[in-house]
Tab-separated table of C-alpha atoms and ligand atoms in Angstrom:
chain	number	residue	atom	x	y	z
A	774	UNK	CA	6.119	-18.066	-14.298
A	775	UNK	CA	5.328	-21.572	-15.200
A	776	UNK	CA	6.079	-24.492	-12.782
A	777	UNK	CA	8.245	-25.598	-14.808
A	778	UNK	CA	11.198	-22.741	-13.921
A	779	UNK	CA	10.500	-23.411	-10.190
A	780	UNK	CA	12.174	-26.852	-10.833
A	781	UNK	CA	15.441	-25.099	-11.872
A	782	UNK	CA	15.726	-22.164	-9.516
A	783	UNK	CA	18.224	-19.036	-10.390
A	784	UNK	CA	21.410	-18.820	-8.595
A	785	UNK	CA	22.188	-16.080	-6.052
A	786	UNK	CA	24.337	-14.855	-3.621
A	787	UNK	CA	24.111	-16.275	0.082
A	788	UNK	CA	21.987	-13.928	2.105
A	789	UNK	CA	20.683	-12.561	-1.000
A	790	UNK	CA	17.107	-12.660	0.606
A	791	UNK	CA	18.293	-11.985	4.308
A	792	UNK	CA	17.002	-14.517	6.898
A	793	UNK	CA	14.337	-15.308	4.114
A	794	UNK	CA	14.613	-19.196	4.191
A	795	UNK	CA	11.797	-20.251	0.308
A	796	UNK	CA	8.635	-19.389	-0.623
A	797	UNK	CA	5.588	-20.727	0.907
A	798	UNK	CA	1.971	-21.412	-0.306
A	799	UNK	CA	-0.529	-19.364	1.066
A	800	UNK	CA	-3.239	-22.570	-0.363
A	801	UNK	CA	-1.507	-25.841	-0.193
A	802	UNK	CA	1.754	-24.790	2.406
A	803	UNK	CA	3.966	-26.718	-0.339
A	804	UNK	CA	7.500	-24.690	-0.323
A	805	UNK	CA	9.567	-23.257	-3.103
A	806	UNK	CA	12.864	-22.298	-3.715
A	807	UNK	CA	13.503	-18.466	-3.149
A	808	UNK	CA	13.629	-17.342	-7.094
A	809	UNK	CA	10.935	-15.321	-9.338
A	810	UNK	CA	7.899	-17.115	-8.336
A	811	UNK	CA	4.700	-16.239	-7.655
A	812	UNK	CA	2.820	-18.851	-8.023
A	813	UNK	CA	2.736	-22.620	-6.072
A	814	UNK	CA	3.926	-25.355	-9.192
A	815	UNK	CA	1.335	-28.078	-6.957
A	816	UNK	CA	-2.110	-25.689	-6.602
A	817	UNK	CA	-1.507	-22.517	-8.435
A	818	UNK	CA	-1.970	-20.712	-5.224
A	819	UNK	CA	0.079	-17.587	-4.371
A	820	UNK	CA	3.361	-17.992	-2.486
A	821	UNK	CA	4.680	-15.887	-0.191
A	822	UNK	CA	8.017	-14.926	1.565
A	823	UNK	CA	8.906	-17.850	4.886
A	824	UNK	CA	11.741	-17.008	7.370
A	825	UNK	CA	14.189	-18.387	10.062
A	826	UNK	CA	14.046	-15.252	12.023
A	827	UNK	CA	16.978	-15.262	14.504
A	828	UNK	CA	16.493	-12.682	17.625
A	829	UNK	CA	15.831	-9.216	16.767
A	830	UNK	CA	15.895	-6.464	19.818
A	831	UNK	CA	13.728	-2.743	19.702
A	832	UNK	CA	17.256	-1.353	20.333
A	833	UNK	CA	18.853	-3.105	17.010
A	834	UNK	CA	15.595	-1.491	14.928
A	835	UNK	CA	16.067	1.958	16.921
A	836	UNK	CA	20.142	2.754	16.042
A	837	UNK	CA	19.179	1.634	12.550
A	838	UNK	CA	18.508	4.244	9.767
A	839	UNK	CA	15.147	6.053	9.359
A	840	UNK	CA	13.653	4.442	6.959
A	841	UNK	CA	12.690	0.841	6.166
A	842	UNK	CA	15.915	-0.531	6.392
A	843	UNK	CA	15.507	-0.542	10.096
A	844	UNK	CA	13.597	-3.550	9.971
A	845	UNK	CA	16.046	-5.411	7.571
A	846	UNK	CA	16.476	-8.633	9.174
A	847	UNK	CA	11.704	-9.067	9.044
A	848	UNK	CA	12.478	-8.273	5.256
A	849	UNK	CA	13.583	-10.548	2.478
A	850	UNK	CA	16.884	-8.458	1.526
A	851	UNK	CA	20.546	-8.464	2.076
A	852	UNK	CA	22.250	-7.191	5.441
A	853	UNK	CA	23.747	-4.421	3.138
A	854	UNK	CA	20.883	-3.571	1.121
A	855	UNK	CA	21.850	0.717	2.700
A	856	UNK	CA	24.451	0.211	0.478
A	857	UNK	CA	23.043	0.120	-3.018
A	858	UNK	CA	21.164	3.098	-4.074
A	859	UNK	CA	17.175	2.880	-3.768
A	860	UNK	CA	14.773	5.763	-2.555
A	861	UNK	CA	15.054	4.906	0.990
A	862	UNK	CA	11.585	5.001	1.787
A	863	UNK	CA	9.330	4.847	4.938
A	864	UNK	CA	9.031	6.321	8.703
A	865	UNK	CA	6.438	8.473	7.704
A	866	UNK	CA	4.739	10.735	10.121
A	867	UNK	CA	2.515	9.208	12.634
A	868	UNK	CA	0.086	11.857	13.263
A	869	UNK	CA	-2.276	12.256	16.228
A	870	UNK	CA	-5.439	13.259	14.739
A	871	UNK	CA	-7.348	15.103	17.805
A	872	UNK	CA	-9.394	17.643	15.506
A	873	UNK	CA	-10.302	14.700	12.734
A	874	UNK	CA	-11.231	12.330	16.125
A	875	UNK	CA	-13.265	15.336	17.959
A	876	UNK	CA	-15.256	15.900	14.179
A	877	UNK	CA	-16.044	11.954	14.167
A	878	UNK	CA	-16.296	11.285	17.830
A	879	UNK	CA	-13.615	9.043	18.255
A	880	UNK	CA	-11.127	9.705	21.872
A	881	UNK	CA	-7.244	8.441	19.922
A	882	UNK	CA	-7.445	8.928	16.153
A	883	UNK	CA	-3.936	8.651	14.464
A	884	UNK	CA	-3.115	9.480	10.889
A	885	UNK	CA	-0.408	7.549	9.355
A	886	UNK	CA	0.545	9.598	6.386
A	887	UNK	CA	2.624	7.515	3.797
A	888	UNK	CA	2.247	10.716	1.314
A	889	UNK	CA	5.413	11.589	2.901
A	890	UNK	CA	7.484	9.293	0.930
A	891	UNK	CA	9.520	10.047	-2.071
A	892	UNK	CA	6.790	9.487	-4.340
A	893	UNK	CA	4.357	10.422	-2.393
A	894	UNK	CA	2.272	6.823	-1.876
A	895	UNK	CA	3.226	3.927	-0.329
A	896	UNK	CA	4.372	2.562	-2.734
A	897	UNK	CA	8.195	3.463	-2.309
A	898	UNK	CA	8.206	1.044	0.460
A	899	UNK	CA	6.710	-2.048	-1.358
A	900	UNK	CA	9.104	-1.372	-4.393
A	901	UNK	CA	12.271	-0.840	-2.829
A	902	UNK	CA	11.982	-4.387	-1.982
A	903	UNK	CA	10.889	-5.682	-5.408
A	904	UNK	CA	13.689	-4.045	-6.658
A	905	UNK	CA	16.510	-5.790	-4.407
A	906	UNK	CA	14.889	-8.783	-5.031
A	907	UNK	CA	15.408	-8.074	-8.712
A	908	UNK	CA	18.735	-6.696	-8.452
A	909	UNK	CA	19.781	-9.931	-6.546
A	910	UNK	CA	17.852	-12.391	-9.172
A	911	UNK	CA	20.149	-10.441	-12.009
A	912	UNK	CA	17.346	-9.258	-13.760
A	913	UNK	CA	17.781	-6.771	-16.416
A	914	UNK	CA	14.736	-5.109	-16.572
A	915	UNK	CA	12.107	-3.685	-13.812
A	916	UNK	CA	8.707	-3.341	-14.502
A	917	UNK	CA	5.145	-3.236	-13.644
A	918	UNK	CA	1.275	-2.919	-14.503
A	919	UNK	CA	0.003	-0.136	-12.265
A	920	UNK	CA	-3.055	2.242	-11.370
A	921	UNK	CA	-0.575	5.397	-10.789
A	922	UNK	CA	1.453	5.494	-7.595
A	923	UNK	CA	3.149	2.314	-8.628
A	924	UNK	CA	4.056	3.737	-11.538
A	925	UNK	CA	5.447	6.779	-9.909
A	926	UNK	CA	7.896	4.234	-7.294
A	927	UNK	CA	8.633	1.561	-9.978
A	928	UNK	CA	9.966	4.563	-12.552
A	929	UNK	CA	11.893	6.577	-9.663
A	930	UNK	CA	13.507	3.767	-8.090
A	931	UNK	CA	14.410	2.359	-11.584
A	932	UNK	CA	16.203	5.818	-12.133
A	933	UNK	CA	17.773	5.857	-8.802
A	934	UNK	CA	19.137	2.560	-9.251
A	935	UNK	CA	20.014	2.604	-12.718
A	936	UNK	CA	17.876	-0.126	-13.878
A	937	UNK	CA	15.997	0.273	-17.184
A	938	UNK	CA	12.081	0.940	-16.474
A	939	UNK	CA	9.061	-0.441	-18.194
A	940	UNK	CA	5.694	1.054	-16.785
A	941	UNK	CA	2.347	-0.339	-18.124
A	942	UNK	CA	-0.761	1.995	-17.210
A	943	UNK	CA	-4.580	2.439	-18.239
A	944	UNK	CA	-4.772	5.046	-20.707
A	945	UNK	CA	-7.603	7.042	-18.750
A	946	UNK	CA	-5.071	7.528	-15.860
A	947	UNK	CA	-4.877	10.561	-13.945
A	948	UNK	CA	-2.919	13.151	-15.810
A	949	UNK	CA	-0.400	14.316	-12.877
A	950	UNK	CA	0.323	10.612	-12.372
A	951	UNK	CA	1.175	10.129	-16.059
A	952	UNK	CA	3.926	13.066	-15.823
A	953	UNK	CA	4.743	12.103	-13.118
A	954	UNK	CA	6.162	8.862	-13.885
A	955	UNK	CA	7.607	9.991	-17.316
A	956	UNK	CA	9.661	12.344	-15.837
A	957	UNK	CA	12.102	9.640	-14.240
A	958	UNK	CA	12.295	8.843	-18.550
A	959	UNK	CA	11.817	5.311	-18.338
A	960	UNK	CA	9.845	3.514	-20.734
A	961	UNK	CA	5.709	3.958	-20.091
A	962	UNK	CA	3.100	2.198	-21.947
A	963	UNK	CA	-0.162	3.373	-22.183
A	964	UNK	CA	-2.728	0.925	-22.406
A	965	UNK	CA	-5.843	0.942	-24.351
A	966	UNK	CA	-8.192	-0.776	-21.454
A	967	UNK	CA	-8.650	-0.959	-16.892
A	968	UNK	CA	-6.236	-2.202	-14.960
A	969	UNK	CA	-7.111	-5.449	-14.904
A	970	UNK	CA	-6.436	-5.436	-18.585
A	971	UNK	CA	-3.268	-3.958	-18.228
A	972	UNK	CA	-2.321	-6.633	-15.234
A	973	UNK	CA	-3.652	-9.359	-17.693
A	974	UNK	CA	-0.862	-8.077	-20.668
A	975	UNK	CA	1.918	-7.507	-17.742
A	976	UNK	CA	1.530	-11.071	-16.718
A	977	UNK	CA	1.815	-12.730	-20.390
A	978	UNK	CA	4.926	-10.929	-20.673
A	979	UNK	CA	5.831	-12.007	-17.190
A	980	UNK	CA	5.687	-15.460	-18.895
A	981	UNK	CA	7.790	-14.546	-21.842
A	982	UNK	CA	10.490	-12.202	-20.779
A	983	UNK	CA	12.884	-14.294	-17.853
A	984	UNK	CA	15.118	-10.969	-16.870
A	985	UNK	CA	11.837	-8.708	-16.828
A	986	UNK	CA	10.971	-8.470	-13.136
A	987	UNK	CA	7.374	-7.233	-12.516
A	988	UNK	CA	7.118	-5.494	-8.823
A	989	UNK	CA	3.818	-6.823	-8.433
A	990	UNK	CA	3.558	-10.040	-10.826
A	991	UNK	CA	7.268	-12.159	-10.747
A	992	UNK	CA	8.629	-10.809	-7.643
A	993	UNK	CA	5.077	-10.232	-5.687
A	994	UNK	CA	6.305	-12.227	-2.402
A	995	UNK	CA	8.740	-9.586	-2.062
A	996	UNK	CA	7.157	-6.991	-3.277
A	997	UNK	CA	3.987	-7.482	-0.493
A	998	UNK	CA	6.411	-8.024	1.987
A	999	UNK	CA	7.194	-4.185	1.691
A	1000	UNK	CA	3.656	-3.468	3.196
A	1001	UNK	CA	4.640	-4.989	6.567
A	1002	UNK	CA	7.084	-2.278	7.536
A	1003	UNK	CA	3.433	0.008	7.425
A	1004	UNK	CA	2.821	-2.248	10.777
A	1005	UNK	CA	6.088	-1.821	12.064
A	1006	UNK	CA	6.243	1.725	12.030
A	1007	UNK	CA	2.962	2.695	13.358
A	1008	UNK	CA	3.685	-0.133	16.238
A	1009	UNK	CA	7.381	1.553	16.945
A	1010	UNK	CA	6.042	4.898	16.900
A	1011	UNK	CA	3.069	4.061	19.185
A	1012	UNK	CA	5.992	2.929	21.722
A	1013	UNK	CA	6.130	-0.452	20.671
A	1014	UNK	CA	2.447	-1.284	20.759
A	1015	UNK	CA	-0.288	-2.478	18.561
A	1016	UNK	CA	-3.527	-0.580	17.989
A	1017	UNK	CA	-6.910	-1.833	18.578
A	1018	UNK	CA	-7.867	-0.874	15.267
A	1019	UNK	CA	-6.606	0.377	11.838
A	1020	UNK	CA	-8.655	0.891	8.498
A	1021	UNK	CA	-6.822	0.509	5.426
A	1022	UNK	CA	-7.794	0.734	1.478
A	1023	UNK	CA	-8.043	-2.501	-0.791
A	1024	UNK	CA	-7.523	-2.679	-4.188
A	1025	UNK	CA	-5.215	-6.006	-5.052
A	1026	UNK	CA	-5.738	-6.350	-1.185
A	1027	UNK	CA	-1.912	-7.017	-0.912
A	1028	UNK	CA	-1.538	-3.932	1.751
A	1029	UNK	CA	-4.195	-5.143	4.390
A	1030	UNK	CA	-3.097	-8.599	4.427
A	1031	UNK	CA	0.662	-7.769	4.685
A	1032	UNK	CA	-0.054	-5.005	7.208
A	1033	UNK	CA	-1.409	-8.377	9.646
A	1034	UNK	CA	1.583	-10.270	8.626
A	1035	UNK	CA	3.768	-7.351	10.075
A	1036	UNK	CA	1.718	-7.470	12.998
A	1037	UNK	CA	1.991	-11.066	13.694
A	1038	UNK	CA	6.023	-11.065	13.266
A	1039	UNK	CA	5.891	-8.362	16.015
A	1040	UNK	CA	3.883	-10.610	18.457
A	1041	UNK	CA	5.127	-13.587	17.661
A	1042	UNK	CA	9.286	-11.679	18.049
A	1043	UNK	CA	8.430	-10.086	21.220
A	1044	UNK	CA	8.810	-7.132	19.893
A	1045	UNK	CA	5.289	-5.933	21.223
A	1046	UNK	CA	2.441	-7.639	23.562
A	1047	UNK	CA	0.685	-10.108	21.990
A	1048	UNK	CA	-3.038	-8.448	21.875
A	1049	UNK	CA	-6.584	-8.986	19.707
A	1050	UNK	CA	-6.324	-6.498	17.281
A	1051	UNK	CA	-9.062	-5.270	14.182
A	1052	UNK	CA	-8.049	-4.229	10.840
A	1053	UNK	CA	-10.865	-2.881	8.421
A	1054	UNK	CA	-10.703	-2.893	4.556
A	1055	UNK	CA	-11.835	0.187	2.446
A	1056	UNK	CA	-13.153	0.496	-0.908
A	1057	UNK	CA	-14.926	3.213	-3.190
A	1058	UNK	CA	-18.474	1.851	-3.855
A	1059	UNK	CA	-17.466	2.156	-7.719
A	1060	UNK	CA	-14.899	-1.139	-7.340
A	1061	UNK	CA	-16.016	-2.596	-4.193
A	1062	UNK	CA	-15.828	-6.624	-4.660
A	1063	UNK	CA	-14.011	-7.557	-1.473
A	1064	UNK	CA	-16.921	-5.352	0.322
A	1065	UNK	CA	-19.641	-7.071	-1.570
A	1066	UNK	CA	-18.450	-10.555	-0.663
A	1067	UNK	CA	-17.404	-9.613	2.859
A	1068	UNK	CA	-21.738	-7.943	3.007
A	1069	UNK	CA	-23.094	-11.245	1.350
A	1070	UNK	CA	-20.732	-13.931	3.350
A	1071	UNK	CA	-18.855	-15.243	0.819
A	1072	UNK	CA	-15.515	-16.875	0.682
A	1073	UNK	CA	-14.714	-15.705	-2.994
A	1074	UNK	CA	-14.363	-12.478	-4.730
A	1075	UNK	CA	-16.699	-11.720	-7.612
A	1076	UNK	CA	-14.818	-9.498	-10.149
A	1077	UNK	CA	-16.278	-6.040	-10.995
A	1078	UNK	CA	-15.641	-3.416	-13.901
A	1079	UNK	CA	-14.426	-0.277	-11.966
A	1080	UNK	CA	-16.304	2.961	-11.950
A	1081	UNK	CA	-14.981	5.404	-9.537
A	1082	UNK	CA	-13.052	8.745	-9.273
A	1083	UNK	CA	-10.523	6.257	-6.729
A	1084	UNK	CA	-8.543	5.374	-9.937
A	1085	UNK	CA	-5.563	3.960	-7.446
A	1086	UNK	CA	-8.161	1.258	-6.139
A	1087	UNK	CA	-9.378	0.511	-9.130
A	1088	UNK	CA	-8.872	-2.722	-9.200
A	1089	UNK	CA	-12.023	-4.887	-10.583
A	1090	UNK	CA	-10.245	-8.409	-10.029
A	1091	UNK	CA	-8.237	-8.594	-6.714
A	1092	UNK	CA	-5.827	-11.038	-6.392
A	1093	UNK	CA	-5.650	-10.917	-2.627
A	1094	UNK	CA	-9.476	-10.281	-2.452
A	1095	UNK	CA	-10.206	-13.469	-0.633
A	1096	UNK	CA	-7.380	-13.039	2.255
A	1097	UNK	CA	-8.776	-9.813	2.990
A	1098	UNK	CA	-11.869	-11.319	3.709
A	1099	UNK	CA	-9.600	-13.789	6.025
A	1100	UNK	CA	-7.809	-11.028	7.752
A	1101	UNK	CA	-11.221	-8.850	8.412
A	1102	UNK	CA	-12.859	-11.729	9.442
A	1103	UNK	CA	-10.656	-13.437	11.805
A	1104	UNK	CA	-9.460	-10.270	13.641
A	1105	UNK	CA	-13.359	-8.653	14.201
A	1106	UNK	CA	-13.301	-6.138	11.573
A	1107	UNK	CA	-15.132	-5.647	8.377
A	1108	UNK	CA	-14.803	-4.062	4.935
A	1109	UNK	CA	-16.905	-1.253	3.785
A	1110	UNK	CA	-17.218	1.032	0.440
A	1111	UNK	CA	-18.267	4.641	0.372
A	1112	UNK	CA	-19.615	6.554	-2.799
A	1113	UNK	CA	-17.473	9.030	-5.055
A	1114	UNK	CA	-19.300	12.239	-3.197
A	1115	UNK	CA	-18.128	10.753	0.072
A	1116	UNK	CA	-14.813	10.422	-1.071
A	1117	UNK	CA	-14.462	14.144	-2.112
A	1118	UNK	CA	-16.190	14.439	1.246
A	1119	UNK	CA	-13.255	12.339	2.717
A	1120	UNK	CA	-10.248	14.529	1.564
A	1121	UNK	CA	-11.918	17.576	2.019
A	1122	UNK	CA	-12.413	16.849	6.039
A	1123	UNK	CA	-9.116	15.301	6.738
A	1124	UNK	CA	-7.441	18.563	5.131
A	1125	UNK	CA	-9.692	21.234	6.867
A	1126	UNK	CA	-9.100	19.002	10.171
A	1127	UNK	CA	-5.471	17.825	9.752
A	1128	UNK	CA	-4.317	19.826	7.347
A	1129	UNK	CA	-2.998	16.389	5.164
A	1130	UNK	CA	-3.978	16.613	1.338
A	1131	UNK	CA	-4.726	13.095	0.475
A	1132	UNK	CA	-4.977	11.896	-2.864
A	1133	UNK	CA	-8.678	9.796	-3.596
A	1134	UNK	CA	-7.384	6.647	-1.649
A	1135	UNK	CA	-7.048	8.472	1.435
A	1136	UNK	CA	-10.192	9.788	0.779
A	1137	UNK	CA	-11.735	6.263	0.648
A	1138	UNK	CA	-10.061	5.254	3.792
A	1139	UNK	CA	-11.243	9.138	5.657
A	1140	UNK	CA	-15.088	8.398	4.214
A	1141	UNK	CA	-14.595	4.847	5.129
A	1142	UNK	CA	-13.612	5.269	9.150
A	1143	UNK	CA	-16.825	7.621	9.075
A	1144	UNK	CA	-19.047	5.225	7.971
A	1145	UNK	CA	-17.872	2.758	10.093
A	1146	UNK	CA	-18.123	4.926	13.009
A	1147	UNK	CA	-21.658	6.017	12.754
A	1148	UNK	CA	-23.057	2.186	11.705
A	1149	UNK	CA	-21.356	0.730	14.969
A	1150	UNK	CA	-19.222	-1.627	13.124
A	1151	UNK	CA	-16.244	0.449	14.765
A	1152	UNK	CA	-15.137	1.092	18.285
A	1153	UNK	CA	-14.919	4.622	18.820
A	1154	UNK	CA	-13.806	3.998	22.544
A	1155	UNK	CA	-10.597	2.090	20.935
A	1156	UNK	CA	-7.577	3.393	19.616
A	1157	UNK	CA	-7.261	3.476	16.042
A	1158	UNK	CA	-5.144	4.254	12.921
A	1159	UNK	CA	-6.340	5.381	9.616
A	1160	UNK	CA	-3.747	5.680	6.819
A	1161	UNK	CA	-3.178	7.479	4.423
A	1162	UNK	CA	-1.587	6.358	1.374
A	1163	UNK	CA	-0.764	8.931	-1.115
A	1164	UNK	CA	-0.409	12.695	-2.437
A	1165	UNK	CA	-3.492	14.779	-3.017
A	1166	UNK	CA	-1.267	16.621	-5.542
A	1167	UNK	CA	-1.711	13.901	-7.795
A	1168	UNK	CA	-5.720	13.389	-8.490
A	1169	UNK	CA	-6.570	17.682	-7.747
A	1170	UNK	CA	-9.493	16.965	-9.983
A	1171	UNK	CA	-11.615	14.941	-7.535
A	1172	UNK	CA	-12.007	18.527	-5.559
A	1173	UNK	CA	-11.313	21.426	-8.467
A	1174	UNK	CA	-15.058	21.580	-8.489
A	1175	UNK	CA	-15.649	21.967	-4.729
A	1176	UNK	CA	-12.229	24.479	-3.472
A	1177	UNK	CA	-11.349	27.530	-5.084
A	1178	UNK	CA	-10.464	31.248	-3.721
A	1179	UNK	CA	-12.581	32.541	-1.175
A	1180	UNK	CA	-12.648	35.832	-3.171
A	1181	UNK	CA	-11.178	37.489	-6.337
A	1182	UNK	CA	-10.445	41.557	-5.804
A	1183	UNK	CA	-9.022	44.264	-6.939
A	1184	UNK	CA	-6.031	45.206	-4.617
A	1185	UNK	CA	-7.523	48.074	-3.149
A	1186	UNK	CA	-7.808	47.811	0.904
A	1187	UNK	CA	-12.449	48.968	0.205
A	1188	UNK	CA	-12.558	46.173	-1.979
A	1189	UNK	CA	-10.721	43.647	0.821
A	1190	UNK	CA	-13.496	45.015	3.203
A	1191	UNK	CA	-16.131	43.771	0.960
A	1192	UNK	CA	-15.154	39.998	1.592
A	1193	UNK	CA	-16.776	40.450	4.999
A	1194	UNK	CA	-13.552	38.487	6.353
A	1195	UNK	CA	-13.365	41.367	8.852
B	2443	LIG	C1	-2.533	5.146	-2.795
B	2443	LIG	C2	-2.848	3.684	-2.758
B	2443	LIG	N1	-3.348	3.188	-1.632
B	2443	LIG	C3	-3.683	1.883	-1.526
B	2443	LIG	C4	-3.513	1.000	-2.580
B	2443	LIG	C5	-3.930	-0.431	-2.384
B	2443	LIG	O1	-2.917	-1.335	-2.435
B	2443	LIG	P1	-3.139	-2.912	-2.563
B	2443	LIG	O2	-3.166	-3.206	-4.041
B	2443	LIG	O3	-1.972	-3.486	-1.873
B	2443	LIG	O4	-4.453	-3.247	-1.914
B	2443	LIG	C6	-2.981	1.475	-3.774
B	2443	LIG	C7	-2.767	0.559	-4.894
B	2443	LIG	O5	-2.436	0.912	-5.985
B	2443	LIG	C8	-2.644	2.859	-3.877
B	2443	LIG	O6	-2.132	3.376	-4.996
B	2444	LIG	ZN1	-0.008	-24.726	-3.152
């Protein structure tokens, strides 16, 4: 979206956004109307949602419903936004990981497992606000570029909400998440090229199409926003506290950096003691730029071509690269990349020790906290959430060469007794 439309904003209801007051830039500070923007008309620099907060109690969150719309007056949509249909994601299962901590050495390991939303990622929660803030721009069309599990949300909540769906994807992408977003019978393009490609051709249209909303191009500021209710959740199920640490995957980068936004809005509401606080970035070694420039000490992300069996974090040119390094940096943390054999490594130990089946992402993030543990960069004394962002239903091929039946018999009780199982 040029400057240009920013100087003639769309019309829309009062509390539209909720206490959302204009978009700020993350660069420059400058502030913009709240409308399809994305990027600041005086540096080019990405904006992002501002608010006039008014006072928000734990009690008003806790007789809310269970899902994101508990935190409705931190997020840019109307006070009624339970009342038009979306997929309702969110509170997830906070899981106490005492078998996965014992394996790594590590006293109060939690597991926050956002495969337990509709579509199985997290996703659902970052997409249920793009598409209010669509639906409350009038936009006719929702759409997005995506590496899978946005595809899966974008089509689903499209359906749900009666909106027409446009999904752009690589063409090499994982076959379950392919069906699985043409099932919800929206439109889905395959694209001949990497993500990066397909974000390139998402954002010319973008440009051309005014009632296309793109989760992640047009409406971005309130699509990111989504990712703060991650923070919420794991601070409201803690008991209204903040972790010492938490390690979460990168690919735009969008997640992390939102995740410390969340946090800060806590702090800075009362909602939880203000306390230091470290969040670590993950990335498969096969599309690892934010870990390269956070190694070398650089401010700037060098892009990459992807090569890696983590096709959701395949992203070779991040857009929020740099803030990650920001967010790592300021709060004592660090980003780190593990190979493709430690990512198979990754899912396989947080199933045998949690029994949670996490798609390659959460395998990055499993491999990651590892790593981190045994080079010292992470407190093992400290407590700490890993998450887990998606369904290991939909990539099966980064283990079908490793799991398989114990033992194939004949179903005769001599030939059970050969399996040595007793
Ligand atoms: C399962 C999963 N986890 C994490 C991410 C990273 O999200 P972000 O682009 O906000 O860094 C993605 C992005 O597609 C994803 O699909
Ligand atoms: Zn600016």
């Amino acid at each position: 979206m040029s400057a240009q439309a920013i100087d003639s904003p769309t019309t829309h209801r009062a509390g539209a956004f909720g206490n959302a007051t204009g978009l700020v830039c993350r660069e420059c500070g400058s502030q913009s109307p709240l409308g399809p923007f994305y990027a600041c008309p005086e540096c080019f620099g990405p904006l992002e949602v501002g608010y006039d907060f008014p006072a928000v109690t734990r009690e008003q969150i806790e007789s809310g419903p269970k899902n994101i719309w508990r935190y409705q007056p931190l997020l840019p949509v109307p006070a009624d936004i339970v009342s038009s249909p979306n997929t309702e994601p969110g509170m997830t299962r906070l899981l106490r990981a005492a078998n996965l901590g014992r394996e790594l050495g590590i006293e109060r390991l939690w597991v926050k497992d956002d495969s337990g939303n509709p579509t199985h990622s997290f996703k659902d929660r970052v997409v249920a606000i793009a598409l209010s803030a669509a639906r409350e721009l009038g936009m006719k069309v929702f759409a997005c570029p995506s590496t899978g599990n946005l595809a899966n949300a974008v089509a689903a909540a499209g359906a749900r909400a009666g909106m027409r769906t446009v999904v752009f994807i690589p063409h090499d992408l994982e076959r379950p998440k392919v069906l699985t977003t043409a099932v919800y019978g929206g439109a889905l393009i395959a694209v001949k090229g990497n993500y990066d490609d397909v974000n390139r051709l998402a954002s010319e249209i973008a440009g051309e199409e005014e009632d296309w909303a793109f989760a992640n191009v047009n409406v971005r500021p309130y699509y990111a926003e989504g990712s703060k209710t991650l923070a919420f959740e794991i601070a409201e199920q803690l008991g209204w506290r903040i972790p010492d640490q938490i390690v979460i995957p990168v690919a735009s980068g969008s997640q992390l950096t939102k995740v410390d936004k969340g946090l800060q809005e806590l702090i800075k509401l009362g909602l939880v003691e203000g306390k230091p606080y470290r969040i670590f970035g993950a990335q498969a070694a096969g599309c690892s730029p934010v870990s390269a420039a956070y190694k070398e000490g650089l401010d700037v992300v060098r892009p990459v071509r992807p090569d890696t069996i983590a096709k959701s974090l395949a992203i070779g040119n991040p857009a929020d690269g740099p803030y990650v390094l920001d967010v790592a940096r300021r709060t004592g943390g660090a980003v780190e990349d593990v190979t493709d054999e430690e990512i198979r490594d990754g899912i396989q130990l947080l199933a045998r020790t949690e029994g949670v089946f996490a798609e390659t992402a959460g395998g990055v993030t499993i491999a990651t906290l590892a790593k981190l543990i045994s080079s010292g960069q992470l407190d093992p004394t400290q407590e700490t959430v890993v998450l887990n962002t998606g369904d290991g239903l939909k990539t099966l091929d980064a283990v079908a060469d490793r799991v398989g039946p114990t033992a194939t018999i004949e179903p005769h009780f001599s030939e059970f007794l050969k399996t040595g199982l007793v």
